[in-house]
Coordinates of N, CA and C in Angstrom, one line a residue:
M1 N 0.9 -0.9 -0.2 CA -0.1 0.0 -0.2 C 1.0 1.3 0.3
K2 N 0.7 2.2 -0.7 CA 1.3 3.4 -0.8 C 0.2 4.6 -0.8
T3 N 0.8 5.6 -0.4 CA 0.0 7.0 -0.5 C 0.7 7.9 -0.8
S4 N -0.2 9.0 -1.8 CA 0.4 10.1 -2.4 C -0.8 11.5 -2.2
Y5 N -0.1 12.4 -1.8 CA -0.8 13.7 -1.6 C -0.3 14.9 -2.4
D6 N -1.6 15.4 -3.2 CA -1.2 16.4 -4.0 C -1.9 17.9 -3.3
P7 N -1.1 18.5 -2.7 CA -1.7 19.8 -2.2 C -2.2 20.9 -3.1
A8 N -1.8 21.0 -3.8 CA -2.4 21.4 -5.5 C -3.8 21.6 -5.4
V9 N -4.3 20.5 -5.3 CA -5.9 20.3 -5.6 C -6.6 19.6 -4.1
D10 N -5.6 19.3 -3.4 CA -5.9 18.8 -1.8 C -6.6 17.5 -2.0
A11 N -5.8 16.6 -2.5 CA -6.4 15.3 -2.8 C -5.3 14.2 -2.5
L12 N -5.9 13.4 -1.7 CA -5.1 12.0 -0.9 C -5.6 11.0 -1.8
Y13 N -4.7 10.1 -2.3 CA -4.9 8.8 -2.7 C -4.2 8.0 -2.2
V14 N -4.8 6.7 -2.0 CA -4.2 5.5 -1.1 C -4.6 4.2 -2.5
H15 N -3.1 3.9 -2.8 CA -3.0 3.0 -4.0 C -2.9 1.6 -3.2
F16 N -3.6 0.8 -3.8 CA -3.2 -0.6 -3.2 C -3.1 -1.3 -4.0
S17 N -2.8 -1.2 -5.0 CA -2.3 -1.9 -6.3 C -1.8 -1.2 -7.2
A18 N -0.8 -1.8 -8.1 CA -0.1 -1.2 -9.8 C -1.1 -1.2 -10.4
H19 N -2.3 -2.0 -10.5 CA -3.0 -2.4 -11.7 C -3.8 -0.9 -12.0
P20 N -4.1 -0.6 -13.2 CA -4.7 0.3 -13.7 C -6.0 0.5 -13.5
P21 N -6.7 1.9 -12.7 CA -8.1 2.0 -12.7 C -8.7 1.6 -13.9
V22 N -9.9 1.1 -14.2 CA -10.6 1.3 -15.2 C -12.1 1.7 -15.0
E23 N -12.5 2.0 -13.6 CA -13.9 2.3 -13.1 C -13.6 2.6 -12.3
S24 N -14.3 3.9 -11.8 CA -14.3 4.5 -10.4 C -15.7 4.5 -10.0
E25 N -16.1 4.7 -8.8 CA -17.4 4.9 -7.9 C -17.3 5.9 -6.7
E26 N -18.3 7.1 -7.2 CA -18.1 7.7 -5.8 C -19.1 7.1 -4.6
I27 N -18.0 6.8 -3.5 CA -19.3 6.1 -2.5 C -19.6 6.9 -1.6
A28 N -19.4 8.4 -1.5 CA -19.7 9.4 -0.6 C -19.4 10.9 -1.0
P29 N -19.7 12.0 -1.0 CA -19.2 13.1 -1.4 C -17.9 13.6 -1.4
G30 N -16.9 13.2 -2.4 CA -15.3 13.3 -2.6 C -14.8 12.5 -2.1
I31 N -15.3 11.0 -1.8 CA -14.8 10.0 -1.6 C -14.8 8.9 -3.2
M32 N -13.6 8.7 -3.8 CA -14.1 7.8 -4.8 C -12.9 6.5 -4.7
F33 N -13.8 5.2 -5.0 CA -13.3 3.8 -5.0 C -13.2 3.9 -6.5
D34 N -11.6 3.3 -6.5 CA -11.3 3.0 -8.1 C -11.1 1.3 -8.2
F35 N -11.6 0.8 -9.4 CA -11.4 -1.0 -9.6 C -10.7 -1.1 -10.6
D36 N -10.2 -2.1 -10.9 CA -9.5 -2.6 -12.0 C -10.3 -3.4 -13.0
A37 N -9.7 -3.8 -14.1 CA -10.4 -4.7 -14.9 C -11.0 -5.9 -14.6
D38 N -10.8 -6.3 -13.3 CA -11.5 -7.8 -12.1 C -12.2 -7.2 -11.3
N39 N -12.5 -5.8 -11.3 CA -13.2 -5.4 -10.3 C -12.6 -5.2 -8.8
R40 N -11.3 -5.6 -8.9 CA -10.8 -5.3 -7.3 C -10.5 -3.8 -7.3
L41 N -10.6 -3.4 -6.3 CA -10.2 -2.2 -5.4 C -8.9 -2.0 -5.4
V42 N -8.5 -1.1 -6.2 CA -6.9 -0.8 -6.6 C -6.7 0.6 -5.8
G43 N -7.4 1.6 -5.3 CA -7.2 2.4 -4.8 C -8.7 3.7 -4.1
I44 N -7.8 4.4 -3.5 CA -9.1 5.4 -3.0 C -8.6 6.7 -2.8
E45 N -9.5 7.7 -3.4 CA -8.9 8.7 -3.9 C -9.9 9.9 -2.6
V46 N -9.3 10.6 -2.2 CA -10.1 11.4 -1.1 C -9.8 13.1 -1.5
L47 N -11.1 13.5 -1.8 CA -10.8 15.2 -2.1 C -11.3 15.8 -0.9
N48 N -10.7 17.2 -0.6 CA -10.7 17.8 0.2 C -10.4 17.4 1.4
A49 N -9.1 16.5 1.2 CA -8.5 16.1 2.4 C -8.2 16.3 3.6
K50 N -7.9 18.1 3.7 CA -7.2 18.6 4.7 C -8.4 18.4 5.8
T51 N -9.6 18.3 5.2 CA -11.0 18.5 6.2 C -11.4 16.8 6.8
R52 N -10.9 16.1 6.2 CA -10.9 14.8 6.2 C -10.3 13.8 6.9
V53 N -9.2 14.0 7.1 CA -7.9 13.1 7.5 C -7.0 14.1 8.4
A54 N -6.3 13.2 9.6 CA -5.6 14.0 10.4 C -4.1 14.3 9.2
T55 N -3.8 15.7 9.5 CA -3.0 16.8 8.8 C -1.4 15.8 8.7
D56 N -1.1 14.9 9.8 CA 0.0 14.4 10.1 C 0.4 13.1 9.2
T57 N -1.0 12.8 8.6 CA -0.6 11.4 7.9 C -0.5 12.5 6.0
L58 N -1.0 13.4 5.8 CA -1.0 14.3 4.4 C 0.5 14.6 4.6
G59 N 1.1 14.8 5.4 CA 2.7 15.0 5.2 C 3.3 13.9 5.0
A60 N 3.3 12.7 5.4 CA 3.7 11.7 5.1 C 3.5 11.1 3.9
A61 N 2.4 11.3 3.7 CA 1.6 11.0 2.2 C 2.6 11.8 0.8
A62 N 2.9 13.0 1.0 CA 3.7 14.0 0.4 C 4.9 13.9 0.1
E63 N 5.6 12.9 1.1 CA 7.0 12.7 1.4 C 7.3 11.5 -0.1

């Protein structure tokens, strides 16, 4: 598992796999699940991350 944070758009992404996503589903406002061709969860995108997760998490993801 790997995380990345883009401060320009305040988006956190949690990568579960290197498989490319082919479909996304918004499960809540600003929370997207990404699925691969076999319908497996490969990542989660969190928009407006500063209001949703602890800020120390964002710093670690940006490194």
